[in-house]
PDB file of C-alpha atoms in Angstrom:
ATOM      1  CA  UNK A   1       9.374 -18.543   0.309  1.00 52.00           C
ATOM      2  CA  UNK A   2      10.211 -20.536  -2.982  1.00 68.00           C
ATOM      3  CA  UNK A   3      12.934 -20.947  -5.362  1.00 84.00           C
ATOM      4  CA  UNK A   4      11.106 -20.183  -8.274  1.00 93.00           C
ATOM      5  CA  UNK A   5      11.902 -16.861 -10.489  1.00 95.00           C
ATOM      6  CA  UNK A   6       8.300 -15.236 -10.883  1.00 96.00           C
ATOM      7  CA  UNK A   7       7.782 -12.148 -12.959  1.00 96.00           C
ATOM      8  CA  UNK A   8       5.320  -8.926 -11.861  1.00 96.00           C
ATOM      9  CA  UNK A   9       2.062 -10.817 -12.342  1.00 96.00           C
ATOM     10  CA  UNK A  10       3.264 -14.348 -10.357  1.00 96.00           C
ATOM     11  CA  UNK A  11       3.848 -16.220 -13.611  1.00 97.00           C
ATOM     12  CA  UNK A  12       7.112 -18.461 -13.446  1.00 96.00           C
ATOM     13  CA  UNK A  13       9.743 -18.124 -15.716  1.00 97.00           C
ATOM     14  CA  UNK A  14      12.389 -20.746 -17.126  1.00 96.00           C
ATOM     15  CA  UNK A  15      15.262 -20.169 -19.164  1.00 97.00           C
ATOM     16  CA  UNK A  16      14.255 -19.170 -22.611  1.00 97.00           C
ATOM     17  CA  UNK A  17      10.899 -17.372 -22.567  1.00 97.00           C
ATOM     18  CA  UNK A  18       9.981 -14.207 -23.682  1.00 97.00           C
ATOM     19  CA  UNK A  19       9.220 -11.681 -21.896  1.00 97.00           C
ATOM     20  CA  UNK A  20       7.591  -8.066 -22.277  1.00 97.00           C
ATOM     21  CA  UNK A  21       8.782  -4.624 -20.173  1.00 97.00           C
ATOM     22  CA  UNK A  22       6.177  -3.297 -18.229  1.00 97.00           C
ATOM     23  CA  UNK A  23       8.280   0.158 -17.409  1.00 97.00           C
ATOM     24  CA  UNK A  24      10.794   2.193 -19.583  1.00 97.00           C
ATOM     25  CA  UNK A  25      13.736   1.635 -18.576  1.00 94.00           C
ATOM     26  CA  UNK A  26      17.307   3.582 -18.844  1.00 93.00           C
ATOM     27  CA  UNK A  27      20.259   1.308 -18.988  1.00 91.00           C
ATOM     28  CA  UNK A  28      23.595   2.710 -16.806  1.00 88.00           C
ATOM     29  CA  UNK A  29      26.205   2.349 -18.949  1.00 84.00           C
ATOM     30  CA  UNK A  30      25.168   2.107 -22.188  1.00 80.00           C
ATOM     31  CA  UNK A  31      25.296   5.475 -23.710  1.00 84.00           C
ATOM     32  CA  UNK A  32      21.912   6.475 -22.814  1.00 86.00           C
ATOM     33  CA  UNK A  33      19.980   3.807 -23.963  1.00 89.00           C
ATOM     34  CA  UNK A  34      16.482   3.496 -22.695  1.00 93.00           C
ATOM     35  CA  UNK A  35      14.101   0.573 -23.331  1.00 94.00           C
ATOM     36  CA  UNK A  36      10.395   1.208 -23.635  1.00 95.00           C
ATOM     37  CA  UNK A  37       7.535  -0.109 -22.247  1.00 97.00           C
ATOM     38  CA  UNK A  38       6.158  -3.112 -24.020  1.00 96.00           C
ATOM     39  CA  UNK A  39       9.855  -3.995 -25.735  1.00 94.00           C
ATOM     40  CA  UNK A  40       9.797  -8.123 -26.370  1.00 95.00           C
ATOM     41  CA  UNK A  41      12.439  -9.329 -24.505  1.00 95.00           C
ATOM     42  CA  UNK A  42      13.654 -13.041 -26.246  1.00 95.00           C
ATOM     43  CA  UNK A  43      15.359 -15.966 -24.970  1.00 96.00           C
ATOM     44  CA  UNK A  44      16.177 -15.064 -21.036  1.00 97.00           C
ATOM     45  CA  UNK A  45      18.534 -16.641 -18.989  1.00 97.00           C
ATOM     46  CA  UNK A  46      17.445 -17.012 -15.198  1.00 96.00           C
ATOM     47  CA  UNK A  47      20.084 -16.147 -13.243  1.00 94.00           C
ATOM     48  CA  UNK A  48      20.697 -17.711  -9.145  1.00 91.00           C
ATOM     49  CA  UNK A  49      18.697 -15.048  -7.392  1.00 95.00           C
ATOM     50  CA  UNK A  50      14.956 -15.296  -7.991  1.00 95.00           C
ATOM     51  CA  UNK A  51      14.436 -11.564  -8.425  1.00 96.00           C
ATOM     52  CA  UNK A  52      16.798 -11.129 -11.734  1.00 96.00           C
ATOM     53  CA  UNK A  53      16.915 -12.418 -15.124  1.00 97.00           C
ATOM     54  CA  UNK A  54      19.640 -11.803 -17.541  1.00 97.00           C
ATOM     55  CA  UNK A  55      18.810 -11.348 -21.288  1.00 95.00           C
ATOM     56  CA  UNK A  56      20.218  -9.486 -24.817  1.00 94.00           C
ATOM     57  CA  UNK A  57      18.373  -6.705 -25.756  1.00 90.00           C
ATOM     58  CA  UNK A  58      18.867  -4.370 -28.674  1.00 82.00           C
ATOM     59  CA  UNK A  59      22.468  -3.098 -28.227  1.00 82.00           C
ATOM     60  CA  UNK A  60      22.709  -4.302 -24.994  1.00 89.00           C
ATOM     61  CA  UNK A  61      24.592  -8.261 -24.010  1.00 91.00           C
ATOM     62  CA  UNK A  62      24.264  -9.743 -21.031  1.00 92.00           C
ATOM     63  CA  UNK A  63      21.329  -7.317 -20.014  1.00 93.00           C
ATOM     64  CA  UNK A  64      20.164  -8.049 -15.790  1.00 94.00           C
ATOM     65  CA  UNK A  65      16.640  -7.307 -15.079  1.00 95.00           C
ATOM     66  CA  UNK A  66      14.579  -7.049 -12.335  1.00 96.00           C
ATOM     67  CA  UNK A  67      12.119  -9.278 -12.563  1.00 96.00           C
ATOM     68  CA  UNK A  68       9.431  -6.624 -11.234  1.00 97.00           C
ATOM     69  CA  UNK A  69       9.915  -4.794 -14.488  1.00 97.00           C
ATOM     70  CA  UNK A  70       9.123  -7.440 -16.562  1.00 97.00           C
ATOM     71  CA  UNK A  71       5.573  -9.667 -17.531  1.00 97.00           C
ATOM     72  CA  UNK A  72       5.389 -13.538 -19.399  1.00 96.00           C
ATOM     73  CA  UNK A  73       4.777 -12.620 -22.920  1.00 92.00           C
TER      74      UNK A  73
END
């Protein structure tokens, strides 16, 4: 279709927006760390496939999300 990373509403992303969770989320790996719903997600880093973005979050470095789970703050 297009090479352009687009989060759950269609809106296109670029490296360093913010962006909010739209789902809680548990993070493998990480000593049972879940992310809620509506957590502010700064400074992303697109990544080369359209549907992930990679980001730091709390505890977490180098964070890859789906970009389904996530909306344009």
């Amino acid at each position: 279709m297009s090479d352009e990373t687009r989060d759950s509403n269609g809106a296109i992303l670029a490296d360093g927006d913010n962006v909010t969770l739209i789902k809680d989320l548990k993070v493998k790996g990480s000593g049972g760390v879940t992310l809620k719903r509506g957590t502010l997600v700064k400074n992303i880093r697109l990544t080369g496939d359209t549907d992930e973005i990679e980001a730091n979050v709390e505890k977490v470095r180098g964070l890859v999300l789906r970009v389904e789970f996530v909306k344009k703050a």
